[in-house]
PDB file of C-alpha atoms in Angstrom:
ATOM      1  CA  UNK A   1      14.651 -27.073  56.158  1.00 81.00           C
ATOM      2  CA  UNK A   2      12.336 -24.979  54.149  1.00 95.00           C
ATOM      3  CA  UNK A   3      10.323 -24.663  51.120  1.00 98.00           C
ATOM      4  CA  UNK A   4      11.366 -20.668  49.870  1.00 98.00           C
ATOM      5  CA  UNK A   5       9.289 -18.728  47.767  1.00 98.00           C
ATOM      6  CA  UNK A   6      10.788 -15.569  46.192  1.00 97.00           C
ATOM      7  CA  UNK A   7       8.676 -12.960  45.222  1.00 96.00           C
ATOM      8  CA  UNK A   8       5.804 -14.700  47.938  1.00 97.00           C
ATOM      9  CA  UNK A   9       3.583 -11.303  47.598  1.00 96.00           C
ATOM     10  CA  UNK A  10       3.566 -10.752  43.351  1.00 96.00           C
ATOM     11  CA  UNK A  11       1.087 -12.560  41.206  1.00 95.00           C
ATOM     12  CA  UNK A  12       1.905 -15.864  40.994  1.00 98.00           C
ATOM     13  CA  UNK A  13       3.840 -16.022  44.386  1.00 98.00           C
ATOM     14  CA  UNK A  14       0.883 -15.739  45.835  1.00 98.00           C
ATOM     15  CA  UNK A  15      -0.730 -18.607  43.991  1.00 98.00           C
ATOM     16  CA  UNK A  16       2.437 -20.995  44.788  1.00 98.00           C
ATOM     17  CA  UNK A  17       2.440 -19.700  48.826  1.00 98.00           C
ATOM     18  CA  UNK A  18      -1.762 -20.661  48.637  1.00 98.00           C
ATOM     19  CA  UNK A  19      -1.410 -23.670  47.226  1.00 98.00           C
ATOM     20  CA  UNK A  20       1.731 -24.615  49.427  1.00 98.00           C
ATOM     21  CA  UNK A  21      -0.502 -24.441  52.572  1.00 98.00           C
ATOM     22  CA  UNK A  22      -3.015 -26.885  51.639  1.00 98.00           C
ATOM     23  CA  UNK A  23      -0.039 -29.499  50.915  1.00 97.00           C
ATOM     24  CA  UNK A  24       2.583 -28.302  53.807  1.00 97.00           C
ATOM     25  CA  UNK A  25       2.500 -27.210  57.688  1.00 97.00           C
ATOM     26  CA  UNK A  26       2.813 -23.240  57.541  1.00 98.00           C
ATOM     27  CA  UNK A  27       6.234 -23.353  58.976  1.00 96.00           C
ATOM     28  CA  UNK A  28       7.485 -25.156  56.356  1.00 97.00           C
ATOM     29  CA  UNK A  29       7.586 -22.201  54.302  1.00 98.00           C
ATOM     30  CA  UNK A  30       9.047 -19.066  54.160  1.00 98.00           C
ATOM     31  CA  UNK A  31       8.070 -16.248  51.845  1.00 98.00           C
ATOM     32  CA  UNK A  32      10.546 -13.888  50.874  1.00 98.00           C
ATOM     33  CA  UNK A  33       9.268 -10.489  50.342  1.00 97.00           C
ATOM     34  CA  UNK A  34      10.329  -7.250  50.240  1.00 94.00           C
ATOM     35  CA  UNK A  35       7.404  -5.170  52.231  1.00 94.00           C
ATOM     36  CA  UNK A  36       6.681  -7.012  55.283  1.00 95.00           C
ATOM     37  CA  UNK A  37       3.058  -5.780  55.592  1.00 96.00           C
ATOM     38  CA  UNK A  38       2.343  -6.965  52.259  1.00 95.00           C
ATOM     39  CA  UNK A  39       2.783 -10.441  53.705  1.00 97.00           C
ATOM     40  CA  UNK A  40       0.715 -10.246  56.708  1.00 97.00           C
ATOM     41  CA  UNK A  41      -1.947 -12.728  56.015  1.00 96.00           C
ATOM     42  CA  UNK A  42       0.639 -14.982  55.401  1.00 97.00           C
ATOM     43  CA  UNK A  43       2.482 -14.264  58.499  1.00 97.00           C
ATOM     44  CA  UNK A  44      -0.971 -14.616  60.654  1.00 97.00           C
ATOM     45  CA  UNK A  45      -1.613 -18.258  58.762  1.00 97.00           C
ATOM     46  CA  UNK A  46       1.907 -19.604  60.293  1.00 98.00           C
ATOM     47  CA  UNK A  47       4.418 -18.203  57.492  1.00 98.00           C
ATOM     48  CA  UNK A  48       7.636 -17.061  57.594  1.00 97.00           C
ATOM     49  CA  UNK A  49       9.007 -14.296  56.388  1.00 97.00           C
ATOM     50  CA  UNK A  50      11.582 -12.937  55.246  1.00 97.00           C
ATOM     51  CA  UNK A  51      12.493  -9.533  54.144  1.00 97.00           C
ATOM     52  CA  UNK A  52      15.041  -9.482  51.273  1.00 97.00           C
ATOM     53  CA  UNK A  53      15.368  -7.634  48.069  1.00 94.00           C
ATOM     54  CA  UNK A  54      17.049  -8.681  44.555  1.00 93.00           C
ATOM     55  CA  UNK A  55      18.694  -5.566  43.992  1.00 93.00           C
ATOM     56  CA  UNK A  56      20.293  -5.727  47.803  1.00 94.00           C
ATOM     57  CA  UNK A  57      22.709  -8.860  47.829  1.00 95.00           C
ATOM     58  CA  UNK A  58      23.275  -8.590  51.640  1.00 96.00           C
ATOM     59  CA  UNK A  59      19.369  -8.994  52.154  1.00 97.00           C
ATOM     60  CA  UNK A  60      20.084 -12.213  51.377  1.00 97.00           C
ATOM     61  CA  UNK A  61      23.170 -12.953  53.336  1.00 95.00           C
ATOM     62  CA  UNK A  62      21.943 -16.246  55.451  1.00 95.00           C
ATOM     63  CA  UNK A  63      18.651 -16.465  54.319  1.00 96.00           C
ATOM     64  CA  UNK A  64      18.652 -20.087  52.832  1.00 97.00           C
ATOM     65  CA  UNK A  65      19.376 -22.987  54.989  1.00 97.00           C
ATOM     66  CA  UNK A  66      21.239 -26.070  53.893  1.00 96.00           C
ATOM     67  CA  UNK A  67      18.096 -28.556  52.502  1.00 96.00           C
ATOM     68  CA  UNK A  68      16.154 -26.005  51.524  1.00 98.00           C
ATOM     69  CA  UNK A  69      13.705 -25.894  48.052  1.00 98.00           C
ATOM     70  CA  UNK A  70      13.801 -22.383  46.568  1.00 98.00           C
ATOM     71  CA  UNK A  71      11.608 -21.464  44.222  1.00 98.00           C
ATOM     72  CA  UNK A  72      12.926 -18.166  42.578  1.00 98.00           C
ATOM     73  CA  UNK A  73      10.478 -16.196  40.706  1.00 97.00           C
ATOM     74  CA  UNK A  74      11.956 -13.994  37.913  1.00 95.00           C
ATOM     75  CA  UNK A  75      11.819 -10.360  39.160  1.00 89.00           C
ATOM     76  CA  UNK A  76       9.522  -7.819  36.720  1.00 80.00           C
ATOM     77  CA  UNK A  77      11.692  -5.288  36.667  1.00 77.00           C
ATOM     78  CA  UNK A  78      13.051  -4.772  33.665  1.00 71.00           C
ATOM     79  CA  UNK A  79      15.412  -1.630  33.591  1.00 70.00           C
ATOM     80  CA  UNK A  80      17.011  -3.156  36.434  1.00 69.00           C
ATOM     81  CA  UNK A  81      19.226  -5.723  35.308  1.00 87.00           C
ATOM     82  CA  UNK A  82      17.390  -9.261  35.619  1.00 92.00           C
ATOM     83  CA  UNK A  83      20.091 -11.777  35.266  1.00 96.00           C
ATOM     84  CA  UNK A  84      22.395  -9.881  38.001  1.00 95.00           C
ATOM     85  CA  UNK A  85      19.341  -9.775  40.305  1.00 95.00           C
ATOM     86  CA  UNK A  86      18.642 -13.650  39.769  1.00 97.00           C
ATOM     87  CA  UNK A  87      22.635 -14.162  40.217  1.00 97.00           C
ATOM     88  CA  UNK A  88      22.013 -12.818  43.649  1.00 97.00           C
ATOM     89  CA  UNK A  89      19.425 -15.164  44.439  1.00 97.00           C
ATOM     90  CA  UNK A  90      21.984 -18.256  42.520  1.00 98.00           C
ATOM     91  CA  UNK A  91      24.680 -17.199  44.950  1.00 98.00           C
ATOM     92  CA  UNK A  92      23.025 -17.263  48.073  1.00 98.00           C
ATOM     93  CA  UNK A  93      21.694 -20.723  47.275  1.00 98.00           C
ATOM     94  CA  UNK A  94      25.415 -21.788  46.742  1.00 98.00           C
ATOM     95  CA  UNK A  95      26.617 -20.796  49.811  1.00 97.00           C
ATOM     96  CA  UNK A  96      23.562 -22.230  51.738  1.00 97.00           C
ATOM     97  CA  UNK A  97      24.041 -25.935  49.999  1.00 98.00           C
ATOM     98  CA  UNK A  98      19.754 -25.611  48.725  1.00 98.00           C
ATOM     99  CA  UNK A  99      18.929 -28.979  47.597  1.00 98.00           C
ATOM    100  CA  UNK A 100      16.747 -27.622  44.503  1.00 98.00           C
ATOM    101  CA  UNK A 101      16.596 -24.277  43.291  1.00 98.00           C
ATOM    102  CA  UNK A 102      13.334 -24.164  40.816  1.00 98.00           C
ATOM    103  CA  UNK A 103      13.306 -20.906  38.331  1.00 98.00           C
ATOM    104  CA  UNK A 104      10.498 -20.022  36.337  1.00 98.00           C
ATOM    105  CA  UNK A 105      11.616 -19.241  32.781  1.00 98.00           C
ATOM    106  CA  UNK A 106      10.361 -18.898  29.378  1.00 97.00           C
ATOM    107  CA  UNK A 107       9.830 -21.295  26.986  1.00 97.00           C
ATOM    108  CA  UNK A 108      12.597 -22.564  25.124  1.00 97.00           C
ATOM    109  CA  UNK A 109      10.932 -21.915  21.404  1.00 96.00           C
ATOM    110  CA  UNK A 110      10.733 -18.063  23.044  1.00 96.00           C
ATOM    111  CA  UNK A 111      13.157 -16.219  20.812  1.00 95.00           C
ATOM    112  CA  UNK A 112      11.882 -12.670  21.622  1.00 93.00           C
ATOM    113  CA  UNK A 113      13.853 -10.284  23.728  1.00 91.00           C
ATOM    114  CA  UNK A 114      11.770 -11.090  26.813  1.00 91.00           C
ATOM    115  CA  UNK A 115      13.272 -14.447  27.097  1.00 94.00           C
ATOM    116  CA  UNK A 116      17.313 -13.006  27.337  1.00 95.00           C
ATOM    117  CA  UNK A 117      17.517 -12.198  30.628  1.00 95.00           C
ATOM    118  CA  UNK A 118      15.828 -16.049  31.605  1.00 96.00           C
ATOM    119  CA  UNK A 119      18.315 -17.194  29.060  1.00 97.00           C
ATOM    120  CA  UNK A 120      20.761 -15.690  31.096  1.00 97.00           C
ATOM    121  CA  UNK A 121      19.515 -16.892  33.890  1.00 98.00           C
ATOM    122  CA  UNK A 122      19.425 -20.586  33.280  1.00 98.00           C
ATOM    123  CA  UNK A 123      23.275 -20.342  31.855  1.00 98.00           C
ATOM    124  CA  UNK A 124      24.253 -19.037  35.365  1.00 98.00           C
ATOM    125  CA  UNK A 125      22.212 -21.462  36.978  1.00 98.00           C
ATOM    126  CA  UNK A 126      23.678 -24.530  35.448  1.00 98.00           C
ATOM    127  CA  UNK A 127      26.985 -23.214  35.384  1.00 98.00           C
ATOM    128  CA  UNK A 128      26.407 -23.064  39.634  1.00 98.00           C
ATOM    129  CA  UNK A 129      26.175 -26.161  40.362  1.00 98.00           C
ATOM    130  CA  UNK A 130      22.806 -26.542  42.306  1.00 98.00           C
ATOM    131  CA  UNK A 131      20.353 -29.271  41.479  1.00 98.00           C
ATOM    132  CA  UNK A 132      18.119 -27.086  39.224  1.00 98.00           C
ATOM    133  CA  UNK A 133      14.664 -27.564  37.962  1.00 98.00           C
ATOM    134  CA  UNK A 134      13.558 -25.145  35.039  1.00 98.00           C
ATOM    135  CA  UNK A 135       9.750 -23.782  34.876  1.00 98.00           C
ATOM    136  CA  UNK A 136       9.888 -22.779  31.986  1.00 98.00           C
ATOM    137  CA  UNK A 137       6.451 -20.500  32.200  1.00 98.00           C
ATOM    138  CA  UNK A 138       4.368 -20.145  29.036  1.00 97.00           C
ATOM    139  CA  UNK A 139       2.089 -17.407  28.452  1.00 96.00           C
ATOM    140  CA  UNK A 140      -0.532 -16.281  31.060  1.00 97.00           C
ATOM    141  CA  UNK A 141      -4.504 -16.252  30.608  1.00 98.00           C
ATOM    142  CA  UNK A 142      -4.311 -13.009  32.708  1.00 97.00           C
ATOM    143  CA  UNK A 143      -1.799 -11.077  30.728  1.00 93.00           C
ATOM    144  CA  UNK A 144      -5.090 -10.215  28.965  1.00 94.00           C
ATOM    145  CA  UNK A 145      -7.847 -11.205  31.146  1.00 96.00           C
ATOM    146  CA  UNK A 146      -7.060  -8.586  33.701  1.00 94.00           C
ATOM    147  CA  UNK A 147      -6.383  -6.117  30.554  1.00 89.00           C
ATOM    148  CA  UNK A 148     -10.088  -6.325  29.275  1.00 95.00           C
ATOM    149  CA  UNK A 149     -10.860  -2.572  29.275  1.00 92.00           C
ATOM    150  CA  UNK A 150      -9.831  -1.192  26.158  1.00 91.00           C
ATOM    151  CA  UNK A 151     -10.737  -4.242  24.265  1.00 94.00           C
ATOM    152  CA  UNK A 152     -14.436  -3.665  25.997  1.00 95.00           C
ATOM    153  CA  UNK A 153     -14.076   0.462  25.460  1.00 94.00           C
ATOM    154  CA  UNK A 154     -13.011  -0.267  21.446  1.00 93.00           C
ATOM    155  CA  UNK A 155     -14.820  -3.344  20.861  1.00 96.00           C
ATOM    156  CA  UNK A 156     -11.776  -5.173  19.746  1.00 96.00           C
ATOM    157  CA  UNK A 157      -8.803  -7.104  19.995  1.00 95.00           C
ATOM    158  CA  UNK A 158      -5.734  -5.398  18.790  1.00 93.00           C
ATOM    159  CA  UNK A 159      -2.714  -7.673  18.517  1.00 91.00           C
ATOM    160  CA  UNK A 160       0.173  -8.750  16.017  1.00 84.00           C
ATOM    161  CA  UNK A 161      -0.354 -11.323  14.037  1.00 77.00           C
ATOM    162  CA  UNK A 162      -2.465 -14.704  13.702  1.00 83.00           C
ATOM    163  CA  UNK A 163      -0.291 -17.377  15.265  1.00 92.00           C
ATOM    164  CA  UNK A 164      -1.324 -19.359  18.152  1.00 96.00           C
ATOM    165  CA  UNK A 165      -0.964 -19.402  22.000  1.00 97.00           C
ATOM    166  CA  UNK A 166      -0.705 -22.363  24.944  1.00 98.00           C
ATOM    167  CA  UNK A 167      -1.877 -19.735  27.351  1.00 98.00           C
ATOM    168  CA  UNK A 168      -2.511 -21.342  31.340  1.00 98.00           C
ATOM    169  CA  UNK A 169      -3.752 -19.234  34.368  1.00 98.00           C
ATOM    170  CA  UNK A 170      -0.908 -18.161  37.364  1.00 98.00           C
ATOM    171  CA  UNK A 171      -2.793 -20.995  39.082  1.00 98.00           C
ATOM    172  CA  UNK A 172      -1.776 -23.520  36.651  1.00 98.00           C
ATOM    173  CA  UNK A 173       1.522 -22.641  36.838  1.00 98.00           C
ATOM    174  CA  UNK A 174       1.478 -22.279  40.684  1.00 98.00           C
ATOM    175  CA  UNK A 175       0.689 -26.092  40.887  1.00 98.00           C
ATOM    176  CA  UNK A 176       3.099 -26.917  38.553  1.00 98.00           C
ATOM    177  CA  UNK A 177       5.914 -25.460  40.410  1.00 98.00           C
ATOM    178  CA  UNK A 178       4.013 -26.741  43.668  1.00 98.00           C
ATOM    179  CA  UNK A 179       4.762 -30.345  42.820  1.00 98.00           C
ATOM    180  CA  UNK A 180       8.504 -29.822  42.068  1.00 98.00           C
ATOM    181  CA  UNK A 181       8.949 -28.277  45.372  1.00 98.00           C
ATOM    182  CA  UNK A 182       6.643 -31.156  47.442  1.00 98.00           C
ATOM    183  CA  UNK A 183       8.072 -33.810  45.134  1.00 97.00           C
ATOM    184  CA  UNK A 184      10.868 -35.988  44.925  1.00 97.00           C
ATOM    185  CA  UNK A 185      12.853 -36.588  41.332  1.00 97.00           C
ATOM    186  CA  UNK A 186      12.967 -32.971  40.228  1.00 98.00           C
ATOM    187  CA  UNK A 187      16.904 -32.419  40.451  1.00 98.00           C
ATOM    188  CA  UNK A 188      18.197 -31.022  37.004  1.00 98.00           C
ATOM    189  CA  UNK A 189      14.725 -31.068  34.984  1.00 98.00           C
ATOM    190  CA  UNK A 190      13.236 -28.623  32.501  1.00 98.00           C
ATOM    191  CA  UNK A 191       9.802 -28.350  31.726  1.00 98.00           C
ATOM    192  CA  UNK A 192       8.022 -26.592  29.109  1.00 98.00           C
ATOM    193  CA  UNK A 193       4.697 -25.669  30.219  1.00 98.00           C
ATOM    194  CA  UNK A 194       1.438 -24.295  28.698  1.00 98.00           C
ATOM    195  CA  UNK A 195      -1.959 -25.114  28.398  1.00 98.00           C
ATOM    196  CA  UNK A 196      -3.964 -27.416  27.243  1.00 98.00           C
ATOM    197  CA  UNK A 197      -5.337 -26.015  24.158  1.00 97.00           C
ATOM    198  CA  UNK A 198      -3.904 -23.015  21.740  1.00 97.00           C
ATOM    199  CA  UNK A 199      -5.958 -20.249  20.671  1.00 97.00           C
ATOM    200  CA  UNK A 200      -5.892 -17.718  18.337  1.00 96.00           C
ATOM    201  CA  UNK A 201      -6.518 -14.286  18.554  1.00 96.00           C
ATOM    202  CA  UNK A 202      -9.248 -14.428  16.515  1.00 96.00           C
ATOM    203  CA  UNK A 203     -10.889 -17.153  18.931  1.00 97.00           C
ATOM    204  CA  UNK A 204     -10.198 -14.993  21.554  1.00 97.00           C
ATOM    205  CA  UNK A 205     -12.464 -11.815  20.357  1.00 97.00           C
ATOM    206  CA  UNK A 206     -14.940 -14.387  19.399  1.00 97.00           C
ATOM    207  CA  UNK A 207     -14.861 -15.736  22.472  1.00 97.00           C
ATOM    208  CA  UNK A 208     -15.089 -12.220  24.136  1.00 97.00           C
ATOM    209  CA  UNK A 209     -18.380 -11.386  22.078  1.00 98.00           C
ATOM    210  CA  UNK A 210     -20.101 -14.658  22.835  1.00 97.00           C
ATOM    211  CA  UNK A 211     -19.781 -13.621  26.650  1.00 97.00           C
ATOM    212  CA  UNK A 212     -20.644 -10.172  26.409  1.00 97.00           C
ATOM    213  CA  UNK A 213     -23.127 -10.564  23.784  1.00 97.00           C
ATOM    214  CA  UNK A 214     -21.459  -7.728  21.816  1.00 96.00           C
ATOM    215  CA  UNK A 215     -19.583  -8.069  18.178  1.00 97.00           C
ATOM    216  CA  UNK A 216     -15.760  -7.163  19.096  1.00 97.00           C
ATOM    217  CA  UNK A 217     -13.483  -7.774  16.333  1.00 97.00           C
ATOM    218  CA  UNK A 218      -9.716  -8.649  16.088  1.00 96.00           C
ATOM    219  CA  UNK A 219      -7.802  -6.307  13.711  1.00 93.00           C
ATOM    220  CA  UNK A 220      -4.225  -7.817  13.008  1.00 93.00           C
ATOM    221  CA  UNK A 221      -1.682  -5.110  12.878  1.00 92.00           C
ATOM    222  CA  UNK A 222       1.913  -4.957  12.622  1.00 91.00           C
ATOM    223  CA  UNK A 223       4.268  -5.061  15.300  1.00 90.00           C
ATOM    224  CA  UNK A 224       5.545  -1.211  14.903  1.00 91.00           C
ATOM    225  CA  UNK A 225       1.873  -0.273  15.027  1.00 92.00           C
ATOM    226  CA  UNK A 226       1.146  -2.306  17.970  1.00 90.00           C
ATOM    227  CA  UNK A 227       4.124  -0.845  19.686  1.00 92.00           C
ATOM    228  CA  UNK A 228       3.281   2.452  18.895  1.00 92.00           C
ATOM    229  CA  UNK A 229      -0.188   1.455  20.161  1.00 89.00           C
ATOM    230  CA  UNK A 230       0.945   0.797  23.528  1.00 89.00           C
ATOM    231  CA  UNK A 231       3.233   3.438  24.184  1.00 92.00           C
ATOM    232  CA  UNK A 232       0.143   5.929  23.220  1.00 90.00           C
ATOM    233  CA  UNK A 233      -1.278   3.721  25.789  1.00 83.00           C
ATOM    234  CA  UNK A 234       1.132   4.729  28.425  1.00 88.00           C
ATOM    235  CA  UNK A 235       3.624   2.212  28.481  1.00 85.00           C
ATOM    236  CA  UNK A 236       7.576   2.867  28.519  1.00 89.00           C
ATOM    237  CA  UNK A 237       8.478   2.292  24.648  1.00 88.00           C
ATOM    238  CA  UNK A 238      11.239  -0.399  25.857  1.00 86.00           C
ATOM    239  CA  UNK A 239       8.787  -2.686  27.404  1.00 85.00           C
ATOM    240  CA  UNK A 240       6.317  -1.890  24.356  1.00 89.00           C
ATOM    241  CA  UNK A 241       8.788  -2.904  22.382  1.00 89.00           C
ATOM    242  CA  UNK A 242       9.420  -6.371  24.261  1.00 88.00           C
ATOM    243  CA  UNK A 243       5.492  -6.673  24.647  1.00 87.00           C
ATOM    244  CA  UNK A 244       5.330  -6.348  20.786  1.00 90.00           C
ATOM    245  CA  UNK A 245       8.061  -8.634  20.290  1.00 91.00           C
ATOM    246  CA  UNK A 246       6.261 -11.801  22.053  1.00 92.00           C
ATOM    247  CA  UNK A 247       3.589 -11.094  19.507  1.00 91.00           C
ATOM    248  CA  UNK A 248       6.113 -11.506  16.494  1.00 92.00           C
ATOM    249  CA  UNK A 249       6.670 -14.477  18.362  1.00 95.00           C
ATOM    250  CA  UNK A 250       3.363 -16.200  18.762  1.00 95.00           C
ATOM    251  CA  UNK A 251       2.946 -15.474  14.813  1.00 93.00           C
ATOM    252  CA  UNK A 252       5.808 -17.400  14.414  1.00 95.00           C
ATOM    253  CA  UNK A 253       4.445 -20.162  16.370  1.00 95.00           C
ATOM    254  CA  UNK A 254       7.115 -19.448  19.468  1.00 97.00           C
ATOM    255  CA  UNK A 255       4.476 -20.112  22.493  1.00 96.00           C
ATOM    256  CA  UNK A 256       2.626 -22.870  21.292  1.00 97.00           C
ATOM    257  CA  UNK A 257       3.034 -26.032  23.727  1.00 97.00           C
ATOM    258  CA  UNK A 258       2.519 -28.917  23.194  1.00 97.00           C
ATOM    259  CA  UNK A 259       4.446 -31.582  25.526  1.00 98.00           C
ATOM    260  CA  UNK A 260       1.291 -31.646  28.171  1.00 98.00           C
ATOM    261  CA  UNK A 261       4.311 -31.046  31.016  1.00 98.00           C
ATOM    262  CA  UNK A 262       1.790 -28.636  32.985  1.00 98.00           C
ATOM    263  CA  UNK A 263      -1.179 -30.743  33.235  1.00 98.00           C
ATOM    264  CA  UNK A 264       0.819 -33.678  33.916  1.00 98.00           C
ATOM    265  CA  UNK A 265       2.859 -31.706  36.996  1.00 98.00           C
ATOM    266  CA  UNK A 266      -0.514 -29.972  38.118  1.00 98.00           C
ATOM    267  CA  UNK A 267      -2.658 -33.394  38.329  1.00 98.00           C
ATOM    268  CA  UNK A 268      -4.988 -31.823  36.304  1.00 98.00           C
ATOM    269  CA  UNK A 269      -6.277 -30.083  32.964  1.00 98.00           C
ATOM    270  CA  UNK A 270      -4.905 -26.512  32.599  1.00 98.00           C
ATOM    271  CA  UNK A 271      -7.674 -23.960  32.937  1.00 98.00           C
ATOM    272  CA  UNK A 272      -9.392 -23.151  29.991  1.00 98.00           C
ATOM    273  CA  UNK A 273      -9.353 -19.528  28.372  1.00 98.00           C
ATOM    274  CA  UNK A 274     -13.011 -19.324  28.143  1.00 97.00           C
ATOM    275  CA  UNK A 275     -13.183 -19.885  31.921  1.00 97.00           C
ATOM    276  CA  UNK A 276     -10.388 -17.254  32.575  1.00 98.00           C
ATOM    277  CA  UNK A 277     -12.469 -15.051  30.767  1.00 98.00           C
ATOM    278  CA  UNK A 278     -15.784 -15.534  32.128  1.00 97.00           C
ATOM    279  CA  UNK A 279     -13.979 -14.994  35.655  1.00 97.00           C
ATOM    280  CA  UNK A 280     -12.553 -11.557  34.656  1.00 97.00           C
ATOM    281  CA  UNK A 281     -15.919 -10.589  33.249  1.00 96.00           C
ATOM    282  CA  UNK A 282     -18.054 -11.803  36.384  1.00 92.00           C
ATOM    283  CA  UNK A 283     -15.225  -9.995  38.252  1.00 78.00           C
TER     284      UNK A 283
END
C-alpha cells in the first residue's frame, strides 16, 4: 500500500510530496509524474515513481494497488478535456480497489466556468463508487504573488470588481490534503477550504504599497475590459475569459470561506496574504 500523488512535480504536488516526507517513510509514496527527470530529487530521497499521463489511459493500467490513498490533482490543461482526463484517473482507482481517492476541487459557492470541469469531476467520482474525500481548493495567495510584475511595472492592481477573497498559500492546501491522506475518518467528506481572513482588492494594493513603499492603486474595471486586458497580455482569450469569470465571481461573494475547514485540517492558521507577499517581494 501506498500514498499516490498525481501531478507529484506541478505546484502544489510538490508541496503535498514535501510535506508527505516529514510525516511518512519515502517508500510509502509514490509520485506520479509524467517526466521522470523532473522527479529526481524525489526519486534520490526514497520516492517512487511513476510515469503516467492523464491524456494516456494505459499509463495508468496497474498503477494503483488495492489499499492505496490517491490524491488526484486536477490537471491545468484546459483545452484538453478535464473531466475525461480525471475519469481516467477514477477508473484506474476502480479497478485497483483504492481505499480513498482525495480530489482537489473548487469551492462549492464557485459558479464560474472554471469550476465545470471539477463539477464534473465530483459527479463521476461519486457516481464510482470509491470512498471519496473532496478538497475543495479555494483561491491561491500565489495566483498573484508570483504575478507581481505588471502590478510593480503599472503601479496598480487591475482586477474586476470589489468583492472579497479566502485566499491560502499551495502550502496550506498541501497540509490540508496531507492529513486526509495520513488520517483516518476521511471516507466520503467534502471540505471547503480557504483562508483565514478575506481581503479585498483594495487591501491588497494597499498592502502592496506599504511593502514597497510606493503608492499603487487598484482601478476596478469590468470583466470584458479585464479580459481584454489579459489577452493583450498574452493569454489565450478562452482562459482570459475563465480568469475574468472568477473575478465576476469574487464580486459576487463566490470565494469567500468561511467554515475554518483548512486551518482545522492543517493544525494551524492559514498563511496570511501579507506574508505571501512579503515572500514574493524578498524573492
Amino acid at each position: 500500500m501506498s500514498i499516490v500523488v498525481t501531478g507529484a512535480t506541478g505546484h502544489l504536488g510538490r508541496h503535498v510530496v514535501e510535506q508527505l516526507l516529514e510525516k511518512v517513510p519515502a517508500e510509502g509514496i509514490t509520485a506520479v509524474v509524467r517526466d521522470k527527470a523532473k522527479a529526481a530529487d524525489l526519486a534520490g530521497r526514497g520516492v517512487r515513481l511513476a510515469v503516467a499521463d492523464y491524456n494516456d489511459p494505459g499509463t495508468f493500467d496497474g498503477l494503483f494497488a488495492a489499499g492505496d490513498k490517491v490524491l488526484l490533482i486536477s490537471g491545468n490543461e484546459f483545452d484538453k478535456g478535464r473531466p475525461a482526463q480525471h475519469q481516467v484517473v477514477i477508473d484506474a482507482a476502480v479497478a485497483a480497489g483504492v481505499a480513498l481517492l482525495a480530489y482537489t476541487s473548487a469551492p462549492g459557492s464557485l459558479s464560474a466556468a472554471l469550476a465545470d470541469d471539477h463539477r464534473a469531476t465530483e459527479k463521476a467520482l461519486l457516481a464510482s463508487g470509491l470512498p471519496y474525500s473532496l478538497l475543495r481548493n479555494g483561491w491561491y495567495h500565489e495566483n498573484y504573488t508570483e504575478n507581481l510584475a505588471p502590478v510593480l511595472a503599472h503601479d496598480a492592481v487591475v482586477a474586476a470588481g470589489d468583492g472579497r477573497v479566502s485566499s491560502a498559500s499551495r502550502a496550506d492546501y498541501a497540509a490540508a490534503a496531507v492529513a486526509v491522506l495520513t488520517g483516518e475518518g476521511h471516507e466520503n467528506t467534502t471540505y471547503e477550504l480557504g483562508g483565514d481572513e478575506a481581503w479585498s482588492f483594495a487591501e491588497y494594493a494597499a498592502e502592496l504599497s506599504r511593502r514597497t513603499g510606493r503608492e499603487i492603486a487598484y482601478n476596478a474595471v469590468s470583466t470584458e475590459a479585464l479580459t481584454g486586458i489579459l489577452t493583450g497580455a498574452g493569454l489565450p482569450g478562452p482562459f482570459a475569459a475563465i480568469l475574468a469569470g472568477v473575478d465576476a465571481s469574487i464580486e459576487k461573494g463566490e470565494l469567500v470561506v468561511t467554515t475554518g475547514d483548512l486551518s482545522r485540517l492543517a493544525g494551524r492558521p492559514t498563511t496570511p496574504l501579507s506574508e505571501a507577499i512579503a515572500a514574493a517581494l524578498e524573492g
